[in-house]
Coordinates of C-alpha atoms in Angstrom, one line a residue:
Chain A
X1 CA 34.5 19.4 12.2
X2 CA 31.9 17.6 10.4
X3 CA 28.7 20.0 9.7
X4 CA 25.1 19.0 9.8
X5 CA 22.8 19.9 7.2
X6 CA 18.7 19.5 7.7
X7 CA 17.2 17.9 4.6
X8 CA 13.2 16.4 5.5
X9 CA 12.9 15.0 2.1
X10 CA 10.4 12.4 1.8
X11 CA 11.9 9.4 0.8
X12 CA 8.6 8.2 -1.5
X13 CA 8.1 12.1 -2.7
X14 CA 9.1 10.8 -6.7
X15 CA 6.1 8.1 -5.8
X16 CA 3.6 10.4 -4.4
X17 CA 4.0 12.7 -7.3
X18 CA 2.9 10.1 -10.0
X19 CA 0.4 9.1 -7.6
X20 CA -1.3 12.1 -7.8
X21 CA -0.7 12.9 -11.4
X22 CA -2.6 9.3 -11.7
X23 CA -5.2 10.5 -9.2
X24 CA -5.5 13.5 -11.8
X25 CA -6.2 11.3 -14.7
X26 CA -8.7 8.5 -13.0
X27 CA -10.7 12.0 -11.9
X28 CA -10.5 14.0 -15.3
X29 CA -12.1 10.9 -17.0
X30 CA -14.4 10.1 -13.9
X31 CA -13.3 6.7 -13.4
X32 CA -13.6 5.5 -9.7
X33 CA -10.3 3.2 -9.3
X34 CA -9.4 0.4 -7.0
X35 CA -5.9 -1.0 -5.7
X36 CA -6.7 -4.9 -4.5
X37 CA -3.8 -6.6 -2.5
X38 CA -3.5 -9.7 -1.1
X39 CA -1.1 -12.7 -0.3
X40 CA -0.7 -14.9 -3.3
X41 CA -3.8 -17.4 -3.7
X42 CA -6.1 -15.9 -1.9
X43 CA -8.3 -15.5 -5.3
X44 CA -8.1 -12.2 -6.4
X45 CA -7.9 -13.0 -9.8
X46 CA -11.0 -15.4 -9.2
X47 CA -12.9 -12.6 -7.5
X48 CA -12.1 -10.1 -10.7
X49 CA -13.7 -12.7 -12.6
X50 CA -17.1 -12.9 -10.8
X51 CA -16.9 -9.5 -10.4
X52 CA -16.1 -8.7 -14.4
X53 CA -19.3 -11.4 -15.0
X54 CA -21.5 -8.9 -12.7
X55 CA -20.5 -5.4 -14.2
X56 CA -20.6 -4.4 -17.8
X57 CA -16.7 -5.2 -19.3
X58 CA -16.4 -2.2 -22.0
X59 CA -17.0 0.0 -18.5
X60 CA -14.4 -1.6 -16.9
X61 CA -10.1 -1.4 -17.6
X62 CA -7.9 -3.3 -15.4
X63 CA -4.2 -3.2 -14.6
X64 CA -3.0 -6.7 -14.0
X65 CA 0.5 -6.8 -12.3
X66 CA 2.4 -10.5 -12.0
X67 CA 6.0 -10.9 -11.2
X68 CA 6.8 -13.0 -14.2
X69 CA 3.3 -14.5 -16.5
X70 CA 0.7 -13.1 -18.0
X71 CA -1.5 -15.9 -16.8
X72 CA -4.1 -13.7 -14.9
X73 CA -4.5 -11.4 -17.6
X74 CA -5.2 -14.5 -19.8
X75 CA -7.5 -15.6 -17.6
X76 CA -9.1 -12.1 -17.7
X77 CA -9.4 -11.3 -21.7
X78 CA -12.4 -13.5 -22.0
X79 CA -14.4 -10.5 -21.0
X80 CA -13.2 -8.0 -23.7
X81 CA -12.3 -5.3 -21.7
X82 CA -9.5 -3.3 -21.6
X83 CA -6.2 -5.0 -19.7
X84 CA -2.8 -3.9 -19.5
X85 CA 0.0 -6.2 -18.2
X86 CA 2.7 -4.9 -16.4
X87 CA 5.3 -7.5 -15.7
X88 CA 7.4 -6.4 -12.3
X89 CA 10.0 -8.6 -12.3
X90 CA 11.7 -9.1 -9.3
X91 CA 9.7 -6.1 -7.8
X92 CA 7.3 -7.0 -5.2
X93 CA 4.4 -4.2 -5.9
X94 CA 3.1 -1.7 -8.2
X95 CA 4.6 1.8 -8.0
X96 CA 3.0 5.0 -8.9
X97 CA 5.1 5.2 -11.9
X98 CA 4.6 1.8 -13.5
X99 CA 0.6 2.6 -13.0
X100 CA 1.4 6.0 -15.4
X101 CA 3.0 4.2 -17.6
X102 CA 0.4 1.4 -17.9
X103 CA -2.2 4.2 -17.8
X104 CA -1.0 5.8 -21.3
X105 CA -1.5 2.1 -23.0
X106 CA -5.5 2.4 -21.9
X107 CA -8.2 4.9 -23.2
X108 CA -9.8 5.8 -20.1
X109 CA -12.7 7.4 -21.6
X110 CA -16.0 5.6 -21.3
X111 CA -14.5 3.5 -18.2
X112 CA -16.1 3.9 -14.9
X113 CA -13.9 1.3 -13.0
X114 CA -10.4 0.6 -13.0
X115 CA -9.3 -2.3 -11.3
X116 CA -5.5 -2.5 -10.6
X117 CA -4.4 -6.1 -9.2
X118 CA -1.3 -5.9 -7.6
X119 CA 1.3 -8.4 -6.8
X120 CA 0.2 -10.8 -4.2
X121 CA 2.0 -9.6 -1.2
X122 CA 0.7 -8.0 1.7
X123 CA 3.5 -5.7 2.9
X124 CA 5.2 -3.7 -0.3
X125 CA 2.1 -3.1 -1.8
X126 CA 0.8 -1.3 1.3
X127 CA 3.8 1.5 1.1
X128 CA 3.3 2.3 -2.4
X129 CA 0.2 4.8 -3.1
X130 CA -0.8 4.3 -6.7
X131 CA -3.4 7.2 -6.9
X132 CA -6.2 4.8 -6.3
X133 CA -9.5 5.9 -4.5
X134 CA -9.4 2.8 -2.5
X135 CA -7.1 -0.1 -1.4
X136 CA -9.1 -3.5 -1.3
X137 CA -7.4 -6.0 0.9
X138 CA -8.4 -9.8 0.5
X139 CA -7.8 -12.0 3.1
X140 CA -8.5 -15.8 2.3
X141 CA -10.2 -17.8 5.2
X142 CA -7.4 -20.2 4.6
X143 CA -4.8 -17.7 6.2
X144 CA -5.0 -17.0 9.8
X145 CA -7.1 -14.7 11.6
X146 CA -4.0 -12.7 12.9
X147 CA -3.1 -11.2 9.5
X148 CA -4.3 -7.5 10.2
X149 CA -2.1 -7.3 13.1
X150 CA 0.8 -9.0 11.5
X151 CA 0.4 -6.9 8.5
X152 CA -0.9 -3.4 10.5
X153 CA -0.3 -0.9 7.1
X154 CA -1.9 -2.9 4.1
X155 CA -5.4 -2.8 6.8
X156 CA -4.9 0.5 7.9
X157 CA -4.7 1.7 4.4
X158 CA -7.6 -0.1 3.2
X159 CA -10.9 1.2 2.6
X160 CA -12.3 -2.2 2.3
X161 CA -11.2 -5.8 3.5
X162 CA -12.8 -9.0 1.6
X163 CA -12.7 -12.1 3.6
X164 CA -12.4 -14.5 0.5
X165 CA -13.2 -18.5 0.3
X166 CA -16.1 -18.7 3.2
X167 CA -17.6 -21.8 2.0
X168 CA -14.7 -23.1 3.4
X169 CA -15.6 -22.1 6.4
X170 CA -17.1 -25.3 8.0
X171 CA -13.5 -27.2 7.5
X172 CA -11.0 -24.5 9.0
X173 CA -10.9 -23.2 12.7
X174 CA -11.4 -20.0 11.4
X175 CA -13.3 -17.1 13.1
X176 CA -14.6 -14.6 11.2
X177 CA -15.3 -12.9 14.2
X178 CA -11.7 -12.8 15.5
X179 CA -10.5 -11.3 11.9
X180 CA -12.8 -9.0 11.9
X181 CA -12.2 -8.0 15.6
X182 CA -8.2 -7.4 14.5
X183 CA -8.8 -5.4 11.5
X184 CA -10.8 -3.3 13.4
X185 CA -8.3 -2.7 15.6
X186 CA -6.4 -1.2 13.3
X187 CA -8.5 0.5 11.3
X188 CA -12.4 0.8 13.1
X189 CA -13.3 3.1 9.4
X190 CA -13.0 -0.4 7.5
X191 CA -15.7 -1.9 5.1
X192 CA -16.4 -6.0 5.2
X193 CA -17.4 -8.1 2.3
X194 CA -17.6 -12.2 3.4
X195 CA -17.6 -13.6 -0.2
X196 CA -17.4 -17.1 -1.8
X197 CA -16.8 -17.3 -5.4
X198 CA -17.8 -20.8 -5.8
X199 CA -21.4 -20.2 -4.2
X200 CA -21.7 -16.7 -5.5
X201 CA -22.4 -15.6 -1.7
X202 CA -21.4 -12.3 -0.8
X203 CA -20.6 -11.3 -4.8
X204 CA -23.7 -8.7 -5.1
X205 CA -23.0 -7.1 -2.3
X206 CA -19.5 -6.3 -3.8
X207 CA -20.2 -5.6 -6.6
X208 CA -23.0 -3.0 -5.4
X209 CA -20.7 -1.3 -3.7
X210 CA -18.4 -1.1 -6.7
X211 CA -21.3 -0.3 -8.7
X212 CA -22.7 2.5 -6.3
X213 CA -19.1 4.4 -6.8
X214 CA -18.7 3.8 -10.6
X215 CA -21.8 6.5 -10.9
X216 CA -19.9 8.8 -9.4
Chain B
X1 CA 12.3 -6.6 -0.7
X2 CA 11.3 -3.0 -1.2
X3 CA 13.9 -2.3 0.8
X4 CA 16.6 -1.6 -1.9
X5 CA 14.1 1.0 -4.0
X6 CA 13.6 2.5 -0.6
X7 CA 17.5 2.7 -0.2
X8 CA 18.3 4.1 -4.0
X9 CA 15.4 6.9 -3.1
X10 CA 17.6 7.7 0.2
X11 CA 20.6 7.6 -2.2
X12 CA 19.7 10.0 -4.5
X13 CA 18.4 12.5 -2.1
X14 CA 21.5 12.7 -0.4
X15 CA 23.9 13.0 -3.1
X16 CA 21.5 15.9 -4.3
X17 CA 22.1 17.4 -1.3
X18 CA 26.1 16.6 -1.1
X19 CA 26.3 18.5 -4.0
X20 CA 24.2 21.6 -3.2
X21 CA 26.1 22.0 -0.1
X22 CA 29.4 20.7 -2.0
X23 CA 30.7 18.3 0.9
X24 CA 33.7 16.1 0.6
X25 CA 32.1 13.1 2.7
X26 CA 29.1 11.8 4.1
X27 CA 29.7 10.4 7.6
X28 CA 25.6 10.1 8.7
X29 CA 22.5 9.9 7.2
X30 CA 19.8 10.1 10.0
X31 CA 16.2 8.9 8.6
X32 CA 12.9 8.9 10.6
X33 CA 10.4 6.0 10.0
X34 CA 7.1 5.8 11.0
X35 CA 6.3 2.6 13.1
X36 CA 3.3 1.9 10.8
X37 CA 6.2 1.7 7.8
X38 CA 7.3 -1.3 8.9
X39 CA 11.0 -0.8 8.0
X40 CA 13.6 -3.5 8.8
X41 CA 16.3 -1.3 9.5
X42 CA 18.8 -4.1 9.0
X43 CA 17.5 -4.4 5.6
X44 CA 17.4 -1.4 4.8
X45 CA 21.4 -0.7 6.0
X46 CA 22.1 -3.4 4.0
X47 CA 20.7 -2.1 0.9
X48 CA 22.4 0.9 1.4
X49 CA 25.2 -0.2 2.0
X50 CA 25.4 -1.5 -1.7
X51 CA 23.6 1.5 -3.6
X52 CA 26.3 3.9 -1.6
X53 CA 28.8 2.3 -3.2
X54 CA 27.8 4.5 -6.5
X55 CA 29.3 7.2 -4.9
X56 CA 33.2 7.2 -2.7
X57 CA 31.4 11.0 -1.5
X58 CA 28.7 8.5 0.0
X59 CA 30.3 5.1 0.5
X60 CA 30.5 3.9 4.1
X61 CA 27.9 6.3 5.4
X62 CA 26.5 5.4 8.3
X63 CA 22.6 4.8 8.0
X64 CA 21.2 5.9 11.3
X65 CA 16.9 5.4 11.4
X66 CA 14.7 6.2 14.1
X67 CA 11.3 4.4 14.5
X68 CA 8.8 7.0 15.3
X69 CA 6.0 5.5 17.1
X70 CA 2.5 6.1 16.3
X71 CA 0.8 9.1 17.6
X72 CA -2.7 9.6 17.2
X73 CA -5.5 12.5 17.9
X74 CA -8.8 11.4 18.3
X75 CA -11.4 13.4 15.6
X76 CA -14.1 13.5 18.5
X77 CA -12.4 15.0 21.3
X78 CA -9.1 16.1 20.4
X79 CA -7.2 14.1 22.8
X80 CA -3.4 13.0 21.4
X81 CA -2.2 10.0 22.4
X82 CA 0.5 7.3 21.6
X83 CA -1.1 4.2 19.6
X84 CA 0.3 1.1 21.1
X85 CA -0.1 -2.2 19.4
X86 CA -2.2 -0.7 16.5
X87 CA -5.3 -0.1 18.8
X88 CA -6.6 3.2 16.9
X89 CA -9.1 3.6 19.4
X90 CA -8.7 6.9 22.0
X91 CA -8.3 6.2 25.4
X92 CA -10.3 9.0 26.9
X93 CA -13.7 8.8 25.1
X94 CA -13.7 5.2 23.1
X95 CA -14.4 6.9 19.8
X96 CA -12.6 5.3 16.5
X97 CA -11.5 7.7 14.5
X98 CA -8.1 8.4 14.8
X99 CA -6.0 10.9 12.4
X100 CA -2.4 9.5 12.3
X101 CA 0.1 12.6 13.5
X102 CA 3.3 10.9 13.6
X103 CA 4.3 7.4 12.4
X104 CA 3.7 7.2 8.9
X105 CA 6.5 9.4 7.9
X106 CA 9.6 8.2 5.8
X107 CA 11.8 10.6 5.4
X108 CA 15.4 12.0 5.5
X109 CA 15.8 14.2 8.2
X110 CA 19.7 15.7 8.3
X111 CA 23.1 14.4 7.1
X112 CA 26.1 14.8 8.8
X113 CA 29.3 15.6 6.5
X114 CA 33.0 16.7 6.4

């Protein structure tokens, strides 16, 4: 006779408990943090730059996570601030625990924004709470309008959804309308930021927002 | 693939409990996922499938998940309703905010065993 035995363990329970731990940390050293996510090239790295040339860098730490370079974080220590790496691997997001670990490497005090870039993917990423105070999702005008409803849990998570590359706009079928329309759908709370790094449109706005948290 | 970090989680929670309740063989291992989750279950049996293999008390368990669809209560006027094709919007008064009650979970619910 086989016996059943009730267990209603979380599966992500080891996850959600460096999450918080990390959630403890950003707050004890009042530093607002954000999780940005996104398929690979839709220019986060490129928007972390305009947005690093807008804020002041020694307020400013980031956690950069690539599946096998260091290239964005290169790309990054022209501005001086603080940057830890954190190679994955063959793992397709940050977790709660490598965020910990990366954590300890930085001295939190005096930073106001922490800026995690995770691994350009737009479903793993979405499971994984970090401890952030919000997820930014960035979805390139390049990729199709249908994306929120494709990818329901990395726009239902998000506090805020940056449509990236808009001066692109007048080459592509695109309708910023209809993406906009489907992330609502999912998730009506969400915040909208049309940006274009190369014209600069959009960037103050951004980083305004950013800037309006990092006071606290 | 998070699939297989999923699946060593599962793992490890039910060989804690095999041992608390000192069982000679896991036969079923029932998990509830939340639609919004997004698990493949055949992915996710196939991960399994491997990690179990760390342990003959767990190998060849049966990895049994249920999809729990989205449930939602609206903020404004309390109405509960099933959220169908991610439209978080309530059906009775229009308004848009919608606390999640069910379909976000990922978790192990029972095990059977010999």
């Amino acid at each position: 006779m086989s016996i059943k035995i009730q267990v209603l363990n979380n599966i992500l329970e080891i996850n959600e408990s460096y999450a918080a731990q990390n959630r403890e940390t950003f707050e004890a050293n009042h530093c607002f943090s954000v999780n940005m996510m996104s398929s690979p090239g839709s220019g986060k790295t490129t928007l972390l730059e305009k947005t690093l040339e807008r804020l002041d860098p020694s307020e400013v730490a980031i956690i950069e996570g690539d599946m096998q370079t260091t290239k964005d974080a290169e790309r990054l220590e022209r501005f001086g601030c603080q940057i830890v790496q954190i190679s994955t691997g063959n793992a397709c997001h940050l977790d709660g625990k490598m965020i910990h670990d990366a954590v300890e490497d930085l001295d939190l005090s005096g930073v106001r924004l922490l800026v995690i870039e995770n691994v350009g993917n737009l479903v793993c990423p979405a499971e994984f709470r970090v401890g952030e105070h919000a997820k930014v999702v960035i979805l390139s005008v390049t990729e199709g309008e249908d994306k929120p409803l494709k990818y329901p849990l990395m726009f239902r998570e998000a506090a805020v959804c940056i449509l990236s590359k808009i001066d692109l706009l007048p080459h592509l079928d695109f309708s910023l309308e209809e993406a906009r329309r489907n992330a609502l759908q999912i998730n009506p709370q969400l915040e909208f930021f049309s940006i274009s790094c190369r014209t600069g449109e959009g960037l103050d706005e951004w980083t305004d927002w950013l800037r309006k948290r990092m006071k606290g | 693939m998070h699939e297989m970090g999923l699946a060593q989680n599962i793992f490890d929670i039910v060989l804690r409990t095999a041992e608390r309740n000192s069982v000679d063989k896991v036969l079923r291992i029932h998990i509830r996922a939340g639609q919004l989750r997004g698990i493949v279950p055949e992915q996710l049996q196939f991960c399994f499938g491997f990690v179990a293999r760390e342990s003959p008390v767990i190998e060849g368990a049966e990895l049994v998940i249920e999809t729990v669809p989205i449930r939602g209560k609206c903020k404004d006027c309390n109405h509960e309703f099933l959220v169908e094709e991610y439209r978080f919007v309530c059906p009775e008064c229009g308004h848009e905010d919608i606390e999640v009650l069910e379909g976000m979970e990922l978790l192990v619910s029972n095990i059977e065993a010999l």
